Coordinates of C-alpha atoms in Angstrom, one line a residue:
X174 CA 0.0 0.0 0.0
X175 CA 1.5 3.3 -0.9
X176 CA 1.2 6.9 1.3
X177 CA -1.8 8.8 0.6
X178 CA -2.3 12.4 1.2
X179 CA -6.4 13.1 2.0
X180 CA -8.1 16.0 1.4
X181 CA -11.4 16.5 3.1
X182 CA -14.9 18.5 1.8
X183 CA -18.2 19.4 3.7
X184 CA -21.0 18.8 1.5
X185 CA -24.8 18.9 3.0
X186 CA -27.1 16.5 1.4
X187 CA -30.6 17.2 1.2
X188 CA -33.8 14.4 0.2
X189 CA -37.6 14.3 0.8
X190 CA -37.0 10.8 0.9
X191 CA -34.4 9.6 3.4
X192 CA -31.6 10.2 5.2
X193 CA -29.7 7.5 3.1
X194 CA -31.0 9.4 -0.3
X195 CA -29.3 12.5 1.0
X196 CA -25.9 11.5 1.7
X197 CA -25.9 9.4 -2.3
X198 CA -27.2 13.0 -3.3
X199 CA -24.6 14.9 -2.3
X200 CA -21.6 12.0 -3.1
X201 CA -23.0 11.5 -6.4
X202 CA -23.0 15.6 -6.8
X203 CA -19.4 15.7 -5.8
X204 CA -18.3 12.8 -7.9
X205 CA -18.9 15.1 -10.5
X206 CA -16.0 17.1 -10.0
X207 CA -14.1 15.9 -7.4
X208 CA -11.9 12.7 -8.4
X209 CA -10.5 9.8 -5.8
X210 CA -13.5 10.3 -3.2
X211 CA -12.5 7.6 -0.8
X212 CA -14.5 8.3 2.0
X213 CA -17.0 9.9 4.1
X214 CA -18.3 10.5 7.4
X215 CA -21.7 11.9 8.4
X216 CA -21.3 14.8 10.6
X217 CA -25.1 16.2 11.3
X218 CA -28.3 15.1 10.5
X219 CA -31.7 17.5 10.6
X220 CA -34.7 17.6 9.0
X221 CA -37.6 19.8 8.0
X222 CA -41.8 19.3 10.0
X223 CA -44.7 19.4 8.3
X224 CA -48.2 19.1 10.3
X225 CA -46.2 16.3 12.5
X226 CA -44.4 14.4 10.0
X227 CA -40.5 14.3 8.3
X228 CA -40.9 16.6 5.3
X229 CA -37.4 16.4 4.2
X230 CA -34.1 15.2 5.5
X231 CA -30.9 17.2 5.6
X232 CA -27.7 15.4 5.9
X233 CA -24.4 17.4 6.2
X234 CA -21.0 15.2 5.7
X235 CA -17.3 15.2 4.9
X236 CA -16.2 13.3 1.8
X237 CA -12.3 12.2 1.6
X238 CA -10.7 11.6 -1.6
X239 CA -6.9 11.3 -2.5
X240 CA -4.4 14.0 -3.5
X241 CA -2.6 13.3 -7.3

């Protein structure tokens, strides 16, 4: 295994679905520009209430990918 030098990002997620959806969201968004994403680690979780019930999940995270 050869030395790796991370970098690290904060990215926040969002989804009326699910906490899950949020977190591929915002990967999949950064995998647009960002090459070597290697990791990530979910930092804070919140959502949005509607009359009672979860209208929409927020999901903030840092995403670690691998210096050239």
């Amino acid at each position: 295994m050869s030395n790796h030098v991370y970098k690290s990002l904060e990215l926040t997620g969002s989804s009326p679905t699910s906490i899950e959806d949020a977190v591929q969201t915002a990967i999949a968004k950064a995998h647009e520009t960002v090459r070597n994403i290697q990791w990530f680690t979910v930092t804070e979780t919140r959502g949005h209430v509607v009359d009672g019930k979860v209208a929409h999940w927020q999901v903030s995270l840092k995403i670690g990918f691998t210096l050239e």
